[in-house]
Short mmCIF file of C-alpha atoms and ligand atoms in Angstrom, two decimals:
data_model
loop_
_atom_site.label_atom_id
_atom_site.label_comp_id
_atom_site.label_asym_id
_atom_site.label_seq_id
_atom_site.Cartn_x
_atom_site.Cartn_y
_atom_site.Cartn_z
CA MET A 1 107.16 110.92 -176.77
CA ARG A 2 107.09 108.35 -174.13
CA GLN A 3 103.92 108.39 -172.09
CA SER A 4 105.99 107.50 -169.00
CA HIS A 5 107.50 110.99 -169.35
CA LEU A 6 104.18 112.81 -169.77
CA PHE A 7 103.52 114.43 -166.34
CA THR A 8 99.82 114.72 -166.91
CA LYS A 9 97.51 111.89 -165.99
CA THR A 10 94.04 110.99 -167.41
CA ARG A 11 91.17 110.91 -164.96
CA LYS A 12 87.99 108.86 -164.94
CA ASP A 13 85.73 111.44 -163.30
CA ALA A 14 84.46 114.63 -164.82
CA PRO A 15 85.54 117.80 -163.18
CA LYS A 16 82.83 119.04 -160.95
CA ASP A 17 82.66 122.59 -162.17
CA GLU A 18 82.45 121.89 -165.94
CA VAL A 19 79.33 121.39 -167.93
CA SER A 20 80.53 121.46 -171.52
CA LYS A 21 81.51 118.38 -173.26
CA ASN A 22 84.80 119.88 -174.54
CA ALA A 23 86.06 121.10 -171.18
CA ILE A 24 85.05 117.75 -169.45
CA LEU A 25 86.84 115.58 -172.06
CA LEU A 26 89.95 117.88 -172.59
CA THR A 27 90.35 117.93 -168.77
CA ARG A 28 89.88 114.21 -168.29
CA ALA A 29 92.35 113.46 -171.09
CA GLY A 30 94.89 115.91 -169.66
CA PHE A 31 94.89 118.50 -172.51
CA ILE A 32 93.83 121.55 -170.48
CA HIS A 33 93.90 122.76 -166.94
CA LYS A 34 91.36 125.34 -165.65
CA GLU A 35 92.55 128.34 -163.81
CA MET A 36 89.14 130.02 -163.49
CA ALA A 37 85.96 130.24 -165.61
CA GLY A 38 86.93 130.76 -169.28
CA VAL A 39 90.68 130.64 -168.57
CA TYR A 40 92.65 127.51 -169.27
CA THR A 41 96.31 126.45 -169.45
CA MET A 42 97.27 124.44 -172.47
CA LEU A 43 99.02 121.26 -171.04
CA PRO A 44 101.51 119.43 -173.34
CA LEU A 45 98.92 117.45 -175.32
CA GLY A 46 96.59 120.45 -175.63
CA LEU A 47 99.51 122.65 -176.80
CA ARG A 48 100.42 120.20 -179.57
CA VAL A 49 96.91 120.45 -180.92
CA LEU A 50 96.72 124.20 -180.55
CA SER A 51 100.11 124.58 -182.27
CA LYS A 52 98.99 122.46 -185.19
CA ILE A 53 95.83 124.46 -185.69
CA GLU A 54 97.84 127.65 -185.52
CA SER A 55 100.48 126.34 -187.92
CA SER A 56 97.86 125.52 -190.41
CA ILE A 57 96.30 128.96 -190.15
CA ARG A 58 99.80 130.53 -190.36
CA ARG A 59 100.62 128.65 -193.57
CA HIS A 60 97.53 129.96 -195.25
CA MET A 61 97.92 133.56 -193.82
CA ASP A 62 101.49 133.83 -195.04
CA GLN A 63 100.17 133.67 -198.55
CA ILE A 64 97.99 136.81 -197.99
CA GLY A 65 99.58 138.86 -195.12
CA ASN A 66 102.74 139.90 -193.21
CA GLU A 67 102.89 138.33 -189.73
CA LEU A 68 103.61 140.54 -186.70
CA LEU A 69 103.00 140.40 -183.02
CA MET A 70 101.25 143.29 -181.39
CA THR A 71 101.21 143.85 -177.61
CA ALA A 72 98.36 142.59 -175.43
CA LEU A 73 98.52 145.82 -173.37
CA SER A 74 97.47 149.00 -175.04
CA PRO A 75 97.09 152.58 -173.88
CA LYS A 76 93.50 153.63 -173.09
CA GLU A 77 93.96 156.74 -175.22
CA THR A 78 93.76 154.82 -178.54
CA TRP A 79 90.43 153.34 -177.45
CA GLU A 80 89.32 156.85 -176.59
CA THR A 81 90.10 157.94 -180.12
CA THR A 82 87.62 155.43 -181.59
CA GLY A 83 85.15 155.71 -178.73
CA ARG A 84 85.27 151.99 -178.27
CA ILE A 85 86.40 152.37 -174.63
CA GLU A 86 82.69 153.06 -173.97
CA THR A 87 81.06 150.70 -176.44
CA VAL A 88 82.94 147.39 -176.25
CA ASP A 89 81.28 145.82 -173.12
CA VAL A 90 83.72 142.95 -172.83
CA LEU A 91 86.81 145.27 -172.66
CA MET A 92 89.13 144.45 -169.78
CA LYS A 93 90.79 147.45 -168.18
CA THR A 94 93.75 147.23 -165.95
CA LEU A 95 95.51 149.31 -163.35
CA PRO A 96 99.11 148.97 -162.18
CA ALA A 97 99.20 147.27 -158.77
CA ASN A 98 100.02 150.47 -156.89
CA LYS A 99 96.94 152.17 -158.12
CA VAL A 100 94.30 149.44 -157.57
CA SER A 101 92.47 151.62 -155.04
CA GLU A 102 91.69 154.21 -157.64
CA GLU A 103 88.43 154.60 -159.48
CA LYS A 104 87.65 152.10 -162.29
CA SER A 105 87.36 154.97 -164.77
CA SER A 106 91.03 155.78 -164.34
CA ALA A 107 92.03 152.41 -165.88
CA SER A 108 95.51 152.94 -167.38
CA TYR A 109 95.70 150.09 -169.85
CA ILE A 110 93.36 148.06 -171.97
CA LEU A 111 93.99 144.38 -172.50
CA GLY A 112 93.46 143.74 -176.30
CA SER A 113 90.09 142.15 -177.13
CA THR A 114 90.82 142.82 -180.79
CA HIS A 115 93.42 145.09 -182.39
CA GLU A 116 92.01 147.63 -184.82
CA GLU A 117 93.04 150.41 -182.37
CA MET A 118 96.68 149.20 -182.54
CA ILE A 119 97.12 148.20 -186.20
CA THR A 120 95.53 151.33 -187.73
CA PRO A 121 98.19 153.67 -186.33
CA ILE A 122 100.96 151.18 -187.23
CA ALA A 123 99.67 151.02 -190.93
CA GLN A 124 99.29 154.80 -190.77
CA GLU A 125 102.94 155.26 -189.85
CA TYR A 126 104.43 153.00 -192.60
CA THR A 127 101.98 153.23 -195.54
CA ARG A 128 100.94 156.76 -196.55
CA SER A 129 101.40 156.60 -200.32
CA TYR A 130 99.31 154.91 -203.03
CA LYS A 131 102.59 153.00 -203.71
CA ASP A 132 102.43 151.36 -200.20
CA LEU A 133 98.80 150.05 -200.66
CA PRO A 134 97.35 147.50 -200.42
CA VAL A 135 99.02 146.05 -197.29
CA SER A 136 97.90 143.42 -194.80
CA PHE A 137 99.08 142.36 -191.46
CA TYR A 138 98.19 139.40 -189.21
CA GLN A 139 99.07 137.95 -185.89
CA ILE A 140 98.23 134.95 -183.77
CA GLN A 141 97.83 136.11 -180.21
CA THR A 142 96.09 135.79 -176.84
CA LYS A 143 93.07 138.03 -176.47
CA PHE A 144 91.07 139.07 -173.41
CA ARG A 145 87.32 139.55 -173.12
CA ASN A 146 85.19 139.75 -169.97
CA GLU A 147 82.64 137.35 -171.40
CA ALA A 148 79.48 137.13 -169.38
CA ARG A 149 78.82 133.47 -169.96
CA ALA A 150 82.09 131.53 -169.76
CA LYS A 151 80.56 128.00 -169.23
CA SER A 152 81.40 126.53 -172.63
CA GLY A 153 85.01 125.65 -172.09
CA LEU A 154 87.29 126.53 -175.05
CA LEU A 155 84.22 127.75 -177.06
CA ARG A 156 84.03 130.99 -175.00
CA GLY A 157 87.14 131.91 -173.12
CA ARG A 158 87.85 135.03 -171.14
CA GLU A 159 91.45 134.53 -172.27
CA PHE A 160 91.68 132.80 -175.66
CA ARG A 161 93.74 132.74 -178.86
CA MET A 162 92.85 134.63 -182.06
CA LYS A 163 94.38 134.97 -185.45
CA ASP A 164 93.49 138.44 -186.56
CA LEU A 165 94.34 139.89 -190.01
CA TYR A 166 93.78 143.51 -191.04
CA SER A 167 93.98 144.76 -194.62
CA PHE A 168 94.29 148.43 -195.96
CA HIS A 169 93.35 149.45 -199.46
CA LYS A 170 93.17 152.36 -201.85
CA ASP A 171 89.55 152.08 -202.60
CA GLU A 172 86.46 149.89 -201.86
CA ASP A 173 86.94 147.84 -204.98
CA ASP A 174 90.35 146.76 -203.97
CA LEU A 175 89.05 145.94 -200.48
CA LYS A 176 86.32 143.80 -202.07
CA THR A 177 88.81 141.85 -204.28
CA TYR A 178 91.06 141.14 -201.24
CA TYR A 179 88.07 140.25 -199.05
CA GLU A 180 87.19 137.44 -201.49
CA ILE A 181 90.65 136.14 -201.43
CA ALA A 182 90.60 136.02 -197.61
CA LYS A 183 87.18 134.18 -197.75
CA LYS A 184 88.76 131.45 -199.92
CA SER A 185 91.84 131.25 -197.60
CA TYR A 186 89.47 130.77 -194.63
CA LEU A 187 87.62 127.92 -196.33
CA ASP A 188 90.94 126.28 -197.15
CA ILE A 189 91.94 126.37 -193.49
CA PHE A 190 88.69 124.94 -192.25
CA ARG A 191 88.98 122.16 -194.81
CA GLU A 192 92.53 121.43 -193.76
CA ILE A 193 91.78 121.12 -190.06
CA GLY A 194 88.86 118.73 -190.67
CA LEU A 195 85.78 121.08 -190.56
CA GLY A 196 85.39 121.69 -194.28
CA ASP A 197 82.11 119.89 -194.87
CA ASP A 198 80.31 121.38 -192.03
CA THR A 199 81.45 125.08 -192.18
CA PHE A 200 79.33 127.58 -193.98
CA ILE A 201 79.89 131.21 -194.93
CA THR A 202 76.94 133.00 -193.15
CA LEU A 203 75.71 136.51 -193.57
CA ALA A 204 75.60 138.21 -190.17
CA GLY A 205 75.24 141.74 -188.60
CA GLY A 206 78.13 144.15 -188.70
CA GLY A 207 78.31 144.18 -184.91
CA ASP A 208 80.31 147.02 -183.61
CA PHE A 209 81.90 147.81 -186.96
CA THR A 210 79.63 148.18 -189.96
CA LYS A 211 76.13 148.69 -191.31
CA ASP A 212 76.79 146.08 -194.05
CA PHE A 213 76.61 142.27 -193.40
CA SER A 214 79.71 140.72 -192.17
CA HIS A 215 80.55 137.19 -193.06
CA GLU A 216 80.73 134.54 -190.34
CA PHE A 217 82.12 131.09 -190.77
CA GLN A 218 79.73 128.89 -188.89
CA THR A 219 80.34 125.27 -188.15
CA LEU A 220 77.36 123.02 -187.59
CA CYS A 221 77.58 122.05 -183.90
CA GLU A 222 74.92 121.30 -181.34
CA ALA A 223 76.93 123.10 -178.54
CA GLY A 224 77.14 126.31 -180.67
CA GLU A 225 75.36 129.37 -179.45
CA ASP A 226 74.12 130.55 -182.93
CA THR A 227 71.32 129.51 -185.06
CA ILE A 228 71.68 129.82 -188.73
CA TYR A 229 69.16 129.58 -191.61
CA LEU A 230 70.91 127.28 -194.08
CA ASP A 231 70.30 126.45 -197.72
CA ARG A 232 72.59 123.50 -198.24
CA LYS A 233 71.86 123.15 -201.92
CA ASN A 234 72.91 126.74 -202.74
CA ASN A 235 75.46 126.91 -200.00
CA ILE A 236 74.00 130.07 -198.50
CA ALA A 237 73.36 130.73 -194.78
CA TYR A 238 72.11 133.67 -192.69
CA ASN A 239 72.51 134.20 -189.02
CA LYS A 240 69.21 134.22 -187.25
CA GLU A 241 69.98 137.64 -185.96
CA VAL A 242 69.67 139.07 -189.59
CA VAL A 243 66.53 136.93 -190.36
CA THR A 244 64.05 139.81 -190.11
CA ASP A 245 60.92 140.71 -192.18
CA GLU A 246 62.73 143.74 -193.36
CA ASN A 247 65.71 141.76 -194.73
CA ALA A 248 63.44 139.09 -196.22
CA GLN A 249 61.79 141.85 -198.19
CA LYS A 250 64.99 143.81 -199.00
CA LEU A 251 66.74 140.66 -200.28
CA GLY A 252 63.69 139.07 -201.73
CA ILE A 253 64.30 135.79 -199.65
CA ASP A 254 61.76 133.31 -198.35
CA PHE A 255 63.40 132.26 -195.07
CA THR A 256 60.74 129.69 -194.27
CA ALA A 257 62.30 127.46 -196.94
CA PHE A 258 65.62 127.32 -195.02
CA GLU A 259 66.83 124.70 -192.55
CA GLN A 260 67.33 125.97 -189.09
CA VAL A 261 70.46 124.57 -187.40
CA LYS A 262 72.68 125.11 -184.38
CA ALA A 263 76.19 126.31 -185.20
CA CYS A 264 79.27 127.80 -183.66
CA GLU A 265 81.06 130.88 -185.21
CA VAL A 266 84.69 129.86 -185.89
CA GLY A 267 85.65 132.91 -188.01
CA ASN A 268 84.34 136.28 -188.80
CA ILE A 269 85.32 138.78 -191.56
CA PHE A 270 84.22 142.41 -191.78
CA PRO A 271 84.48 145.18 -194.43
CA LEU A 272 85.32 147.96 -192.01
CA ASN A 273 85.56 150.44 -194.91
CA THR A 274 86.66 153.87 -193.49
CA LYS A 275 85.47 153.58 -189.89
CA PHE A 276 88.95 153.29 -188.35
CA SER A 277 90.91 155.25 -190.84
CA LYS A 278 88.45 158.22 -190.26
CA ALA A 279 88.83 157.84 -186.45
CA PHE A 280 92.63 158.14 -186.69
CA ASP A 281 92.66 160.53 -189.66
CA TYR A 282 94.51 157.95 -191.74
CA THR A 283 94.60 159.04 -195.33
CA TYR A 284 97.01 158.17 -198.21
CA THR A 285 98.37 160.35 -201.01
CA ASP A 286 97.16 159.13 -204.44
CA GLU A 287 98.84 159.34 -207.96
CA ASN A 288 97.74 162.99 -208.24
CA GLY A 289 98.98 164.09 -204.89
CA ASP A 290 95.47 164.23 -203.41
CA LYS A 291 94.65 162.87 -199.95
CA LYS A 292 92.21 159.88 -199.99
CA ASP A 293 90.57 157.68 -197.39
CA VAL A 294 92.01 154.30 -196.69
CA TYR A 295 89.66 151.32 -196.84
CA MET A 296 90.07 148.60 -194.24
CA GLY A 297 89.05 144.96 -193.71
CA CYS A 298 89.38 142.75 -190.66
CA TYR A 299 89.38 138.99 -190.49
CA GLY A 300 89.37 136.70 -187.31
CA ILE A 301 89.63 133.07 -186.57
CA GLY A 302 89.69 131.55 -183.06
CA PRO A 303 92.18 128.65 -182.78
CA THR A 304 91.16 127.74 -179.14
CA ARG A 305 87.48 127.85 -180.11
CA LEU A 306 88.28 125.63 -183.09
CA MET A 307 89.88 123.13 -180.85
CA GLY A 308 86.67 123.09 -178.70
CA VAL A 309 84.45 122.73 -181.72
CA ILE A 310 86.41 119.78 -183.02
CA VAL A 311 86.00 118.01 -179.66
CA GLU A 312 82.28 118.79 -179.57
CA LYS A 313 81.70 117.43 -183.07
CA TYR A 314 83.85 114.31 -183.21
CA ALA A 315 84.23 112.94 -179.61
CA ASP A 316 82.25 109.86 -178.66
CA ASP A 317 81.25 108.29 -175.31
CA LYS A 318 84.85 106.85 -175.01
CA GLY A 319 86.74 110.11 -175.46
CA LEU A 320 88.33 112.51 -177.91
CA ILE A 321 88.73 111.78 -181.63
CA TRP A 322 91.20 114.08 -183.45
CA PRO A 323 91.37 114.60 -187.22
CA GLU A 324 94.80 113.44 -188.47
CA SER A 325 95.84 117.04 -189.42
CA ILE A 326 95.69 118.46 -185.90
CA ALA A 327 96.04 115.33 -183.74
CA PRO A 328 98.73 115.58 -180.96
CA PHE A 329 100.40 112.54 -182.41
CA SER A 330 99.77 110.31 -185.44
CA ILE A 331 100.18 106.97 -183.76
CA HIS A 332 99.50 105.76 -180.20
CA LEU A 333 101.83 102.84 -179.80
CA LEU A 334 100.95 100.49 -176.91
CA THR A 335 103.04 97.71 -175.54
CA LEU A 336 101.12 95.36 -173.35
CA SER A 337 104.25 93.77 -171.92
CA LYS A 338 105.54 94.59 -168.51
CA ASP A 339 108.57 92.39 -169.08
CA LYS A 340 111.06 94.96 -170.41
CA SER A 341 113.43 92.20 -171.60
CA GLY A 342 110.78 90.24 -173.36
CA GLU A 343 110.41 90.01 -177.17
CA SER A 344 107.16 91.98 -177.47
CA TYR A 345 108.61 94.92 -175.42
CA GLU A 346 111.76 95.04 -177.47
CA LYS A 347 109.73 94.93 -180.69
CA ALA A 348 107.69 97.85 -179.50
CA GLU A 349 110.84 99.77 -178.55
CA GLN A 350 112.37 99.10 -181.99
CA LEU A 351 109.15 100.15 -183.74
CA TYR A 352 109.06 103.36 -181.71
CA LYS A 353 112.55 104.09 -182.68
CA ASN A 354 111.99 103.31 -186.42
CA LEU A 355 108.84 105.50 -186.60
CA THR A 356 110.29 108.54 -184.76
CA ASP A 357 113.50 108.25 -186.94
CA ALA A 358 111.20 108.61 -189.91
CA HIS A 359 109.65 111.71 -188.24
CA VAL A 360 106.31 110.03 -187.58
CA GLU A 361 104.88 111.51 -184.31
CA VAL A 362 104.27 108.67 -181.86
CA LEU A 363 103.09 108.60 -178.22
CA PHE A 364 104.56 105.38 -176.89
CA ASP A 365 102.63 103.93 -173.98
CA ASP A 366 105.56 102.33 -172.19
CA ARG A 367 103.98 102.58 -168.81
CA GLU A 368 103.45 99.67 -166.39
CA GLU A 369 99.70 99.79 -166.53
CA SER A 370 97.11 97.09 -167.28
CA ALA A 371 96.02 96.47 -170.87
CA GLY A 372 92.54 97.68 -169.90
CA ALA A 373 93.87 101.00 -168.50
CA LYS A 374 96.02 101.58 -171.51
CA PHE A 375 93.19 100.95 -174.06
CA ALA A 376 90.87 103.17 -172.07
CA ASP A 377 93.48 105.99 -171.97
CA SER A 378 94.11 105.48 -175.69
CA ASP A 379 90.32 105.95 -176.45
CA LEU A 380 90.18 109.00 -174.21
CA ILE A 381 93.19 110.80 -175.70
CA GLY A 382 91.93 110.12 -179.19
CA ILE A 383 95.04 109.75 -181.36
CA PRO A 384 93.88 108.73 -184.87
CA MET A 385 95.65 105.37 -185.01
CA ARG A 386 96.28 102.79 -182.25
CA VAL A 387 99.10 100.28 -182.68
CA VAL A 388 99.37 97.39 -180.16
CA VAL A 389 102.41 95.19 -179.87
CA SER A 390 101.79 92.18 -177.64
CA ASP A 391 102.78 88.46 -177.54
CA LYS A 392 99.32 87.76 -179.01
CA SER A 393 99.78 90.24 -181.86
CA LEU A 394 103.18 88.84 -182.64
CA ALA A 395 101.87 85.35 -182.57
CA SER A 396 99.28 86.37 -185.17
CA GLY A 397 102.06 87.79 -187.45
CA GLY A 398 102.75 91.34 -186.39
CA VAL A 399 100.99 94.34 -184.72
CA GLU A 400 97.28 95.11 -184.24
CA ILE A 401 96.22 98.44 -185.76
CA LYS A 402 92.87 100.17 -185.16
CA GLU A 403 91.73 103.60 -186.19
CA ARG A 404 90.30 105.54 -183.32
CA LYS A 405 87.13 106.32 -185.24
CA SER A 406 86.46 102.77 -186.28
CA GLU A 407 85.54 99.54 -184.35
CA LYS A 408 87.59 97.28 -186.65
CA SER A 409 91.14 96.23 -185.83
CA GLU A 410 93.46 94.17 -188.00
CA ILE A 411 96.88 92.56 -187.86
CA VAL A 412 99.63 93.90 -190.16
CA THR A 413 103.38 93.07 -190.23
CA ILE A 414 105.79 95.59 -188.78
CA GLU A 415 107.13 96.11 -192.24
CA GLN A 416 103.69 96.94 -193.56
CA LEU A 417 103.13 99.46 -190.92
CA LEU A 418 106.41 101.16 -191.46
CA THR A 419 105.68 101.36 -195.22
CA MET A 420 102.28 102.81 -194.51
CA TYR A 421 103.74 105.71 -192.46
CA THR A 422 107.09 106.33 -194.12
CA LYS A 423 106.23 106.02 -197.77
CA GLU A 424 106.33 109.83 -198.15
CA CYS A 425 109.72 110.16 -196.61
P1 ATP B 1 80.95 135.71 -180.43
O1 ATP B 1 79.79 136.34 -181.33
O2 ATP B 1 80.92 134.20 -180.45
O3 ATP B 1 81.07 136.39 -179.17
P2 ATP B 1 82.59 137.53 -181.74
O4 ATP B 1 81.71 137.82 -183.04
O5 ATP B 1 82.56 138.53 -180.73
O6 ATP B 1 82.31 136.11 -181.27
P3 ATP B 1 84.99 138.21 -183.29
O7 ATP B 1 85.28 139.51 -182.60
O8 ATP B 1 84.45 138.17 -184.57
O9 ATP B 1 84.14 137.35 -182.20
O10 ATP B 1 86.35 137.23 -183.15
C1 ATP B 1 86.87 136.50 -184.14
C2 ATP B 1 87.02 134.99 -183.74
O11 ATP B 1 87.57 134.84 -182.52
C3 ATP B 1 85.55 134.40 -183.64
O12 ATP B 1 85.03 134.05 -184.86
C4 ATP B 1 85.89 133.20 -182.77
O13 ATP B 1 86.33 132.19 -183.55
C5 ATP B 1 86.91 133.75 -181.83
N1 ATP B 1 86.40 134.15 -180.50
C6 ATP B 1 85.70 135.26 -180.27
N2 ATP B 1 85.35 135.34 -178.95
C7 ATP B 1 85.94 134.24 -178.39
C8 ATP B 1 85.95 133.72 -177.03
N3 ATP B 1 85.38 134.44 -176.05
N4 ATP B 1 86.52 132.57 -176.87
C9 ATP B 1 87.13 131.88 -177.81
N5 ATP B 1 87.19 132.34 -179.12
C10 ATP B 1 86.55 133.47 -179.42
MG1 MG B 2 82.07 137.52 -184.64
#
């Protein structure tokens, strides 16, 4: 893509109403646009990153589930069936515009904050025999929660993206087997998007759902809202909320030997067991014709929160730094020539063409800006590799390449650069 065609502009000043590093940098670099607290538009650069995160999640989820897309609006009656209309404090309730003067309690619709209430009746309709189980469904969708504190940019949105997966099983053992498969799939996803080394499976409370522990995927991050007790050597972590004298005794654990670290929850999986199937009276017929309870699990990941966490962890004082697997582009190509008929401009154009023909994703800074402004923007936007074509680089034998995360630059020939990026093609 040509940068001259990108309608967004970078800005030097931090937005006045933002306090979080991720919202400040993503706004300055033109990735997101704030609509109100906790509600952001994904601008073209931001959407490219979000889409990559979601594609990675989708690739892994397709191995273990069927993708569908549920509605964001749901009837309040299904939430009355489970009682969660009263207990989920972040639930957003809406009225059609012609009824806004009515009492709050008469809300007609619920904006989905999570989808157990919708998926359980769907599974119930299509899978009623032992022959149909196990089955699992997932979606990647926008969720709504009336979060009290929405000051952390993408880390805590009132409107945000979630991948939610739900699985249905004949018995608890089958749920447990699948649960372990989902866990592994989650770890593969976090590794692929660049958070593998710092993301730990963490035992946490069951929240709204279950008396058992749930499993959170916590990424070490100073801006995170959670504290976890971590034993790196044995790869075990506990959310502070479950570090109690009672649990220490029950589990025989000496929590004082653990490291306490700040972390952000990027994923959460729950063995729901029969909570929702019982609420909806969802049973299946087994091999002997008997009716049995369906066991259920749910598994969530937050793509927008992940984007925020990656910014918080990797950005430096010059700007964003994207891991290659989710970067908006692989190469930021800069021409420093303002003379469009000069040799160095033509070489940059040719290189842009050759790279894009080879399906390498390139942002080509073809704008008539000063070299200083282009370098500053390049650091702010954070594409993993910067390639500069200038009279000076050509005189030194080629183009100057520099990884965003490193201080070192070097000159390579245009042929070498093309080989580096096109060898897999
Ligand atoms: P938290 O404890 O941070 O409020 P949660 O436990 O309520 O999160 P879940 O219901 O488990 O969240 O949602 C699954 C995933 O969706 C979370 O692990 C997180 O990645 C993401 N998520 C949840 N709430 C938000 C939010 N307000 N903004 C962005 N992402 C979110
Ligand atoms: Mg959670």
